[in-house]
Amino acid sequence: MARRLLRARRGDPASATGSAVETLILVGAVATALYLGRGIAIPIAIAILISFSLGPPVSWLHHRHFGRIPAIIAVVVPALVAVAAFAYVVVTEVGRLASNVPAYRTNIESKINNVANALPSRAALDRGTDFLRHLRGTERAAPVIAPAPQRGLRGHDVLPPAPPDGKPIAVEIQNPDLTPIDIARNLVGPLVEPVSDIALILLFVVFFLAEKETLRDRIIRLAGVKDLHRTTRAMDEAGTRVSRYLLLQTLVNIGFGTVVTIALYSAGLPNAALWGGLAAVLRFVPYLGVIAASVLPLALAFAIDPGWEMLFWTGGTFVALELLTGNVLEPWLYGSSTGLSAVALVLSAIFWTWLWGAIGLLLATPLTVCIAVVGRYVPQLAFLDILLGNQAPIRPHEAFYQRLLAGRPDEAASQAEEFIKTHSMTAFLERVVLRALQLAERDRVRGELEDEYLKQVADGCKTVIETLDARAKTVVSAAPPAAESDIVICAAGRSELDEAAALLLARMLEGDGRTVVVLPYAAAIHVALPDIDPLRIKTICLSYLDPEAVPHARYLARRFRRRVGAEIYLIAAFWGMEPDTAKMEHARAETRADRVVPSLEAAVEAIEQADKGADSLPANDEPELRELAERISRAIGAVS
């Protein structure tokens, strides 16, 4: 195992495949264990969830000089009393509603008749009504059982004589005498499992609250003390996310229930506070909670109101509030607190419901939050954080490059507009577009980018820039400039990608009375300057996405100096070159450029300095100047 991990770190594909297979086997084994052991896993999960909810008030009381056990009792007992009281009120009111159904018979029959009369054909409704009446009559009829045969004198079975009229005889079935033990078993048996589950959950809650620090230390010990910082961060983040999610969900549900109470009370529905509280509690169950909470209020509104206004008002209240809360409020609040994407929330609900049923649906979000946190801090499970997290799966420049490769410049432009909302245009050109072009250049050098896709990426980049700035003043060809001003030439090195990078620089240089000309690589290699006066060219910037293209830049720089003049200010831009002084000095010495720059920002700064005449000697010569000054100083000292 150690050898396999070592090979995985070295990048061995076989070891990486083996590690992925082992991870999948581990995930499958854990899922199987959770399914087979759901009898004990579900109470533990519910207890952990309740502990997250009750933990903050217990800690608050404990810090106020309460003992650990008294603080737990002071929090757990009132919570149990509140839950029991609420359950008692709900059951009582539901029973009262059921007993009052005969009083609403007139309203119910009237509405059913109105609906039937509104239908184009009552045949189907009549057949359904007759079928229900037939079932009702069958249920009320006395059961008929064939009489048991009687034993004759010679041991033969003899059937009793049939009645004279040929009709069957109604036989009353009498249960045999039940013992007190049987009666107790019939009464208590159905309650044993839920009561035992509740007792087990309560025991786990008290245990988790009482042994909080000890359990945390044991988990850290299991994870390994050598990775103490990562385990501590994972536990703190999981606890913070789950606690914040439960707090926010509680506040949202309380607000939801309050608005439901006010709306139903204004509509005249009885027990509006009860239905609002029921909606607040059931809304903890994702997706199905609101539907379940609306059933009883809708049934009551249908029964007591002679018209339809109360029913429509009640249904509209639940629908409008759920749409507003689920689509506006919850994504805004839960997105940052849970760290899960919307798709992950839906998939987690489906998975945990399949695994554990209705309880799994209730626990889906907190459990998935914990799983996503584990995926963030355990390298072998990093795919969980990628699949479930709400962070962008790929970086902005990678997403931009993917859109261009797929031939979707419209999607790339949309991504650009979203990025520019929170960043500047300069940051977008530097951090997103230029880096995307660097990825394309890397693929081109490795021979993985065909000419068709190379042109598609370059053209898509130009389309995005033109879409973002349709009124750009940049000249994107070698056409003669209209104004009599100094000309800055951005010459592409040796590919269309270099030309796209030169276009980015031209976009950043526009304005300030400067004319910028982007020279395609086919024209740059021949120094083709049609209808451009060489005397007006002040600065030339050679654009290369490949940092190793120094020989080509040297050749191109010589041709430009011979064609335009040796006094021009020449900049060699190797986009993405590491800002290492030795490499940049070597490139400047080889190309004999006045400046070597690795970024758009540095290129703009160099061109602005050239326009102002601020640097009669290039900044790259500063180390040589200092060395020359030291030599002169030492020589003067020696002469003295």
GROMACS .gro file of C-alpha atoms in nm, residues 15-392:
model
  378
   15SER     CA    1  -0.113   0.356  -0.917
   16ALA     CA    2  -0.357   0.640  -0.980
   17THR     CA    3  -0.603   0.396  -1.134
   18GLY     CA    4  -0.561   0.159  -0.843
   19SER     CA    5  -0.618   0.441  -0.597
   20ALA     CA    6  -0.938   0.543  -0.778
   21VAL     CA    7  -1.063   0.184  -0.772
   22GLU     CA    8  -0.986   0.154  -0.402
   23THR     CA    9  -1.170   0.479  -0.336
   24LEU     CA   10  -1.478   0.358  -0.524
   25ILE     CA   11  -1.470   0.029  -0.334
   26LEU     CA   12  -1.445   0.219  -0.006
   27VAL     CA   13  -1.738   0.445  -0.095
   28GLY     CA   14  -1.948   0.145  -0.198
   29ALA     CA   15  -1.862  -0.040   0.123
   30VAL     CA   16  -1.960   0.261   0.335
   31ALA     CA   17  -2.291   0.300   0.150
   32THR     CA   18  -2.366  -0.070   0.194
   33ALA     CA   19  -2.285  -0.050   0.564
   34LEU     CA   20  -2.513   0.252   0.607
   35TYR     CA   21  -2.796   0.068   0.434
   36LEU     CA   22  -2.758  -0.260   0.622
   37GLY     CA   23  -2.699  -0.088   0.954
   38ARG     CA   24  -2.966   0.177   0.915
   39GLY     CA   25  -3.136   0.053   1.233
   40ILE     CA   26  -2.854   0.200   1.440
   41ALA     CA   27  -2.713   0.451   1.189
   42ILE     CA   28  -3.037   0.651   1.159
   43PRO     CA   29  -3.073   0.716   1.537
   44ILE     CA   30  -2.708   0.817   1.555
   45ALA     CA   31  -2.746   1.057   1.260
   46ILE     CA   32  -3.060   1.212   1.409
   47ALA     CA   33  -2.888   1.244   1.745
   48ILE     CA   34  -2.589   1.418   1.586
   49LEU     CA   35  -2.822   1.659   1.407
   50ILE     CA   36  -3.009   1.739   1.729
   51SER     CA   37  -2.677   1.780   1.911
   52PHE     CA   38  -2.570   2.039   1.656
   53SER     CA   39  -2.895   2.227   1.727
   54LEU     CA   40  -2.882   2.204   2.106
   55GLY     CA   41  -2.506   2.239   2.137
   56PRO     CA   42  -2.485   2.621   2.128
   57PRO     CA   43  -2.736   2.683   2.412
   58VAL     CA   44  -2.573   2.407   2.621
   59SER     CA   45  -2.231   2.567   2.568
   60TRP     CA   46  -2.374   2.909   2.652
   61LEU     CA   47  -2.515   2.784   2.985
   62HIS     CA   48  -2.196   2.593   3.059
   63HIS     CA   49  -1.992   2.909   3.014
   64ARG     CA   50  -2.229   3.081   3.260
   65HIS     CA   51  -2.104   2.858   3.543
   66PHE     CA   52  -2.361   2.583   3.488
   67GLY     CA   53  -2.241   2.229   3.522
   68ARG     CA   54  -2.235   2.019   3.207
   69ILE     CA   55  -2.520   1.788   3.316
   70PRO     CA   56  -2.743   2.068   3.458
   71ALA     CA   57  -2.694   2.265   3.135
   72ILE     CA   58  -2.794   1.961   2.928
   73ILE     CA   59  -3.103   1.902   3.142
   74ALA     CA   60  -3.200   2.271   3.124
   75VAL     CA   61  -3.194   2.256   2.742
   76VAL     CA   62  -3.311   1.902   2.659
   77VAL     CA   63  -3.611   1.882   2.897
   78PRO     CA   64  -3.783   2.203   2.774
   79ALA     CA   65  -3.721   2.093   2.415
   80LEU     CA   66  -3.888   1.758   2.481
   81VAL     CA   67  -4.182   1.925   2.656
   82ALA     CA   68  -4.228   2.166   2.365
   83VAL     CA   69  -4.221   1.885   2.108
   84ALA     CA   70  -4.466   1.674   2.310
   85ALA     CA   71  -4.704   1.967   2.363
   86PHE     CA   72  -4.700   2.055   1.996
   87ALA     CA   73  -4.766   1.693   1.895
   88TYR     CA   74  -5.055   1.674   2.143
   89VAL     CA   75  -5.213   1.993   2.006
   90VAL     CA   76  -5.180   1.874   1.647
   91VAL     CA   77  -5.334   1.533   1.721
   92THR     CA   78  -5.616   1.690   1.921
   93GLU     CA   79  -5.702   1.942   1.651
   94VAL     CA   80  -5.689   1.681   1.377
   95GLY     CA   81  -5.927   1.460   1.575
   96ARG     CA   82  -6.159   1.753   1.630
   97LEU     CA   83  -6.152   1.830   1.259
   98ALA     CA   84  -6.237   1.469   1.178
   99SER     CA   85  -6.530   1.472   1.421
  100ASN     CA   86  -6.666   1.793   1.267
  101VAL     CA   87  -6.663   1.657   0.913
  102PRO     CA   88  -7.038   1.561   0.926
  103ALA     CA   89  -7.122   1.924   1.008
  104TYR     CA   90  -6.957   2.032   0.681
  105ARG     CA   91  -7.137   1.769   0.474
  106THR     CA   92  -7.360   2.021   0.300
  107ASN     CA   93  -7.068   2.238   0.184
  108ILE     CA   94  -6.870   1.937   0.064
  109GLU     CA   95  -7.160   1.786  -0.132
  110SER     CA   96  -7.245   2.124  -0.283
  111LYS     CA   97  -6.890   2.179  -0.408
  112ILE     CA   98  -6.866   1.826  -0.545
  113ASN     CA   99  -7.191   1.877  -0.736
  114ASN     CA  100  -7.065   2.209  -0.871
  115VAL     CA  101  -6.749   2.043  -0.994
  116ALA     CA  102  -6.950   1.760  -1.148
  117ASN     CA  103  -7.183   2.001  -1.327
  118ALA     CA  104  -6.884   2.193  -1.463
  119LEU     CA  105  -6.740   1.881  -1.623
  120PRO     CA  106  -6.827   1.820  -1.991
  121SER     CA  107  -6.933   1.461  -1.913
  122ARG     CA  108  -7.044   1.313  -1.584
  123ALA     CA  109  -7.020   0.951  -1.697
  124ALA     CA  110  -6.677   0.889  -1.549
  125LEU     CA  111  -6.769   1.068  -1.226
  126ASP     CA  112  -7.090   0.870  -1.194
  127ARG     CA  113  -6.910   0.540  -1.251
  128GLY     CA  114  -6.655   0.633  -0.986
  129THR     CA  115  -6.930   0.731  -0.742
  130ASP     CA  116  -7.120   0.404  -0.802
  131PHE     CA  117  -6.800   0.207  -0.751
  132LEU     CA  118  -6.731   0.379  -0.418
  133ARG     CA  119  -7.089   0.323  -0.303
  134HIS     CA  120  -7.064  -0.044  -0.400
  135LEU     CA  121  -6.746  -0.078  -0.196
  136ARG     CA  122  -6.908   0.101   0.095
  137GLY     CA  123  -7.211  -0.133   0.080
  138THR     CA  124  -6.987  -0.437   0.059
  139GLU     CA  125  -6.793  -0.329   0.366
  140ARG     CA  126  -7.114  -0.281   0.567
  141ALA     CA  127  -7.262  -0.619   0.467
  142ALA     CA  128  -7.230  -0.901   0.721
  143PRO     CA  129  -6.959  -1.148   0.630
  144VAL     CA  130  -7.085  -1.475   0.490
  145ILE     CA  131  -6.887  -1.785   0.562
  146ALA     CA  132  -6.970  -2.134   0.449
  147PRO     CA  133  -7.075  -2.350   0.745
  148ALA     CA  134  -6.818  -2.593   0.868
  149PRO     CA  135  -6.887  -2.962   0.804
  150GLN     CA  136  -7.020  -3.169   1.094
  151ARG     CA  137  -6.888  -3.506   1.199
  152GLY     CA  138  -7.135  -3.791   1.127
  153LEU     CA  139  -7.200  -4.103   1.334
  154ARG     CA  140  -6.947  -4.309   1.135
  155GLY     CA  141  -6.682  -4.041   1.124
  156HIS     CA  142  -6.781  -3.900   0.782
  157ASP     CA  143  -6.813  -3.524   0.724
  158VAL     CA  144  -7.172  -3.424   0.674
  159LEU     CA  145  -7.274  -3.073   0.563
  160PRO     CA  146  -7.562  -2.913   0.753
  161PRO     CA  147  -7.889  -2.893   0.569
  162ALA     CA  148  -7.938  -2.588   0.350
  163PRO     CA  149  -8.203  -2.337   0.450
  164PRO     CA  150  -8.540  -2.376   0.282
  165ASP     CA  151  -8.512  -2.057   0.079
  166GLY     CA  152  -8.162  -2.142  -0.046
  167LYS     CA  153  -8.009  -1.821   0.094
  168PRO     CA  154  -7.677  -1.835   0.283
  169ILE     CA  155  -7.681  -1.815   0.658
  170ALA     CA  156  -7.508  -1.516   0.818
  171VAL     CA  157  -7.251  -1.648   1.061
  172GLU     CA  158  -7.110  -1.428   1.336
  173ILE     CA  159  -6.740  -1.474   1.398
  174GLN     CA  160  -6.643  -1.463   1.762
  175ASN     CA  161  -6.282  -1.423   1.865
  176PRO     CA  162  -6.157  -1.670   2.118
  177ASP     CA  163  -6.093  -1.547   2.466
  178LEU     CA  164  -5.776  -1.331   2.479
  179THR     CA  165  -5.546  -1.341   2.775
  180PRO     CA  166  -5.423  -1.019   2.940
  181ILE     CA  167  -5.081  -1.089   2.792
  182ASP     CA  168  -5.228  -1.099   2.439
  183ILE     CA  169  -5.417  -0.777   2.497
  184ALA     CA  170  -5.103  -0.605   2.629
  185ARG     CA  171  -4.903  -0.734   2.333
  186ASN     CA  172  -5.160  -0.600   2.084
  187LEU     CA  173  -5.167  -0.261   2.252
  188VAL     CA  174  -4.800  -0.213   2.332
  189GLY     CA  175  -4.644  -0.402   2.040
  190PRO     CA  176  -4.686  -0.131   1.774
  191LEU     CA  177  -4.540   0.127   2.014
  192VAL     CA  178  -4.227  -0.063   2.108
  193GLU     CA  179  -4.021   0.023   1.799
  194PRO     CA  180  -4.089   0.401   1.784
  195VAL     CA  181  -4.055   0.440   2.161
  196SER     CA  182  -3.727   0.249   2.161
  197ASP     CA  183  -3.598   0.461   1.872
  198ILE     CA  184  -3.691   0.782   2.054
  199ALA     CA  185  -3.525   0.658   2.373
  200LEU     CA  186  -3.213   0.561   2.180
  201ILE     CA  187  -3.197   0.899   2.008
  202LEU     CA  188  -3.242   1.078   2.342
  203LEU     CA  189  -2.965   0.867   2.496
  204PHE     CA  190  -2.729   0.947   2.209
  205VAL     CA  191  -2.811   1.319   2.231
  206VAL     CA  192  -2.730   1.334   2.600
  207PHE     CA  193  -2.414   1.133   2.544
  208PHE     CA  194  -2.294   1.351   2.255
  209LEU     CA  195  -2.361   1.671   2.448
  210ALA     CA  196  -2.191   1.542   2.762
  211GLU     CA  197  -1.886   1.395   2.586
  212LYS     CA  198  -1.842   1.655   2.314
  213GLU     CA  199  -1.474   1.729   2.375
  214THR     CA  200  -1.386   1.364   2.440
  215LEU     CA  201  -1.552   1.251   2.116
  216ARG     CA  202  -1.369   1.520   1.922
  217ASP     CA  203  -1.035   1.407   2.066
  218ARG     CA  204  -1.111   1.045   1.981
  219ILE     CA  205  -1.194   1.135   1.622
  220ILE     CA  206  -0.870   1.332   1.597
  221ARG     CA  207  -0.683   1.033   1.737
  222LEU     CA  208  -0.840   0.804   1.479
  223ALA     CA  209  -0.750   1.044   1.197
  224GLY     CA  210  -0.392   1.065   1.323
  225VAL     CA  211  -0.219   1.327   1.533
  226LYS     CA  212   0.032   1.388   1.253
  227ASP     CA  213  -0.251   1.547   1.052
  228LEU     CA  214  -0.389   1.734   1.351
  229HIS     CA  215  -0.432   2.072   1.182
  230ARG     CA  216  -0.625   1.930   0.886
  231THR     CA  217  -0.855   1.719   1.106
  232THR     CA  218  -0.924   2.014   1.335
  233ARG     CA  219  -1.006   2.241   1.042
  234ALA     CA  220  -1.235   1.980   0.888
  235MET     CA  221  -1.427   1.925   1.212
  236ASP     CA  222  -1.458   2.297   1.281
  237GLU     CA  223  -1.577   2.370   0.928
  238ALA     CA  224  -1.830   2.086   0.930
  239GLY     CA  225  -1.969   2.192   1.267
  240THR     CA  226  -1.984   2.558   1.166
  241ARG     CA  227  -2.157   2.485   0.835
  242VAL     CA  228  -2.416   2.249   0.983
  243SER     CA  229  -2.491   2.475   1.281
  244ARG     CA  230  -2.524   2.780   1.057
  245TYR     CA  231  -2.747   2.589   0.817
  246LEU     CA  232  -2.976   2.470   1.097
  247LEU     CA  233  -2.992   2.820   1.246
  248LEU     CA  234  -3.075   2.982   0.914
  249GLN     CA  235  -3.329   2.713   0.829
  250THR     CA  236  -3.495   2.758   1.169
  251LEU     CA  237  -3.521   3.133   1.117
  252VAL     CA  238  -3.655   3.090   0.764
  253ASN     CA  239  -3.912   2.833   0.877
  254ILE     CA  240  -4.025   3.053   1.166
  255GLY     CA  241  -4.074   3.340   0.924
  256PHE     CA  242  -4.256   3.107   0.684
  257GLY     CA  243  -4.489   2.985   0.959
  258THR     CA  244  -4.553   3.339   1.081
  259VAL     CA  245  -4.658   3.461   0.738
  260VAL     CA  246  -4.879   3.153   0.690
  261THR     CA  247  -5.046   3.221   1.025
  262ILE     CA  248  -5.118   3.584   0.936
  263ALA     CA  249  -5.247   3.495   0.588
  264LEU     CA  250  -5.476   3.214   0.709
  265TYR     CA  251  -5.604   3.423   0.998
  266SER     CA  252  -5.690   3.708   0.763
  267ALA     CA  253  -5.878   3.456   0.545
  268GLY     CA  254  -6.083   3.342   0.846
  269LEU     CA  255  -5.949   2.986   0.867
  270PRO     CA  256  -5.983   2.839   1.218
  271ASN     CA  257  -5.669   2.754   1.416
  272ALA     CA  258  -5.445   2.960   1.189
  273ALA     CA  259  -5.162   2.959   1.445
  274LEU     CA  260  -5.168   2.579   1.455
  275TRP     CA  261  -5.137   2.548   1.077
  276GLY     CA  262  -4.858   2.805   1.070
  277GLY     CA  263  -4.666   2.619   1.338
  278LEU     CA  264  -4.721   2.290   1.158
  279ALA     CA  265  -4.589   2.445   0.837
  280ALA     CA  266  -4.279   2.575   1.020
  281VAL     CA  267  -4.205   2.229   1.163
  282LEU     CA  268  -4.277   2.021   0.853
  283ARG     CA  269  -4.074   2.254   0.635
  284PHE     CA  270  -3.760   2.101   0.780
  285VAL     CA  271  -3.838   1.809   0.546
  286PRO     CA  272  -3.710   1.918   0.202
  287TYR     CA  273  -3.950   1.936  -0.093
  288LEU     CA  274  -4.234   1.736   0.069
  289GLY     CA  275  -4.272   1.923   0.397
  290VAL     CA  276  -4.472   2.215   0.262
  291ILE     CA  277  -4.700   1.983   0.065
  292ALA     CA  278  -4.772   1.780   0.378
  293ALA     CA  279  -4.830   2.096   0.584
  294SER     CA  280  -5.082   2.233   0.333
  295VAL     CA  281  -5.307   1.924   0.321
  296LEU     CA  282  -5.504   1.986   0.642
  297PRO     CA  283  -5.554   2.363   0.591
  298LEU     CA  284  -5.671   2.302   0.235
  299ALA     CA  285  -5.911   2.029   0.348
  300LEU     CA  286  -6.049   2.254   0.621
  301ALA     CA  287  -6.090   2.548   0.383
  302PHE     CA  288  -6.267   2.321   0.135
  303ALA     CA  289  -6.504   2.194   0.404
  304ILE     CA  290  -6.606   2.505   0.600
  305ASP     CA  291  -6.632   2.770   0.328
  306PRO     CA  292  -6.945   2.757   0.108
  307GLY     CA  293  -6.748   2.931  -0.166
  308TRP     CA  294  -6.405   2.886  -0.312
  309GLU     CA  295  -6.230   3.202  -0.192
  310MET     CA  296  -6.081   3.055   0.125
  311LEU     CA  297  -5.952   2.747  -0.059
  312PHE     CA  298  -5.784   2.953  -0.330
  313TRP     CA  299  -5.641   3.196  -0.075
  314THR     CA  300  -5.495   2.912   0.134
  315GLY     CA  301  -5.343   2.731  -0.163
  316GLY     CA  302  -5.210   3.053  -0.312
  317THR     CA  303  -5.047   3.144   0.018
  318PHE     CA  304  -4.852   2.819   0.037
  319VAL     CA  305  -4.754   2.826  -0.331
  320ALA     CA  306  -4.642   3.190  -0.333
  321LEU     CA  307  -4.444   3.162  -0.010
  322GLU     CA  308  -4.271   2.843  -0.116
  323LEU     CA  309  -4.174   2.987  -0.456
  324LEU     CA  310  -4.038   3.303  -0.294
  325THR     CA  311  -3.856   3.121  -0.016
  326GLY     CA  312  -3.723   2.829  -0.221
  327ASN     CA  313  -3.608   3.029  -0.524
  328VAL     CA  314  -3.495   3.360  -0.374
  329LEU     CA  315  -3.438   3.350  -0.001
  330GLU     CA  316  -3.290   3.004   0.052
  331PRO     CA  317  -3.034   3.012  -0.235
  332TRP     CA  318  -2.914   3.348  -0.105
  333LEU     CA  319  -2.882   3.228   0.256
  334TYR     CA  320  -2.792   2.860   0.221
  335GLY     CA  321  -2.549   2.886  -0.069
  336SER     CA  322  -2.267   3.029   0.142
  337SER     CA  323  -2.357   2.847   0.464
  338THR     CA  324  -2.373   2.494   0.325
  339GLY     CA  325  -2.117   2.522   0.046
  340LEU     CA  326  -2.329   2.291  -0.172
  341SER     CA  327  -2.451   2.345  -0.524
  342ALA     CA  328  -2.820   2.330  -0.615
  343VAL     CA  329  -2.768   2.008  -0.811
  344ALA     CA  330  -2.591   1.852  -0.512
  345LEU     CA  331  -2.888   1.932  -0.288
  346VAL     CA  332  -3.130   1.757  -0.523
  347LEU     CA  333  -2.906   1.455  -0.578
  348SER     CA  334  -2.836   1.422  -0.206
  349ALA     CA  335  -3.208   1.425  -0.132
  350ILE     CA  336  -3.265   1.148  -0.385
  351PHE     CA  337  -2.973   0.939  -0.259
  352TRP     CA  338  -3.050   0.961   0.113
  353THR     CA  339  -3.422   0.903   0.054
  354TRP     CA  340  -3.337   0.588  -0.142
  355LEU     CA  341  -3.097   0.481   0.133
  356TRP     CA  342  -3.297   0.563   0.447
  357GLY     CA  343  -3.645   0.659   0.335
  358ALA     CA  344  -3.824   0.966   0.477
  359ILE     CA  345  -3.566   1.007   0.755
  360GLY     CA  346  -3.295   1.019   0.491
  361LEU     CA  347  -3.475   1.306   0.319
  362LEU     CA  348  -3.478   1.497   0.648
  363LEU     CA  349  -3.106   1.440   0.707
  364ALA     CA  350  -2.993   1.477   0.344
  365THR     CA  351  -2.853   1.831   0.356
  366PRO     CA  352  -2.659   1.811   0.688
  367LEU     CA  353  -2.508   1.474   0.597
  368THR     CA  354  -2.406   1.597   0.251
  369VAL     CA  355  -2.245   1.906   0.405
  370CYS     CA  356  -2.027   1.682   0.621
  371ILE     CA  357  -1.936   1.464   0.322
  372ALA     CA  358  -1.837   1.768   0.115
  373VAL     CA  359  -1.614   1.895   0.398
  374VAL     CA  360  -1.445   1.555   0.421
  375GLY     CA  361  -1.384   1.566   0.045
  376ARG     CA  362  -1.221   1.905   0.082
  377TYR     CA  363  -0.966   1.792   0.341
  378VAL     CA  364  -0.902   1.429   0.238
  379PRO     CA  365  -0.708   1.416  -0.091
  380GLN     CA  366  -0.838   1.068  -0.183
  381LEU     CA  367  -1.196   1.197  -0.160
  382ALA     CA  368  -1.141   1.531  -0.334
  383PHE     CA  369  -1.386   1.429  -0.606
  384LEU     CA  370  -1.669   1.463  -0.350
  385ASP     CA  371  -1.592   1.831  -0.299
  386ILE     CA  372  -1.577   1.880  -0.677
  387LEU     CA  373  -1.912   1.705  -0.732
  388LEU     CA  374  -2.098   1.851  -0.435
  389GLY     CA  375  -1.937   2.189  -0.367
  390ASN     CA  376  -2.068   2.521  -0.492
  391GLN     CA  377  -1.726   2.641  -0.602
  392ALA     CA  378  -1.651   2.668  -0.971
   0.00000   0.00000   0.00000
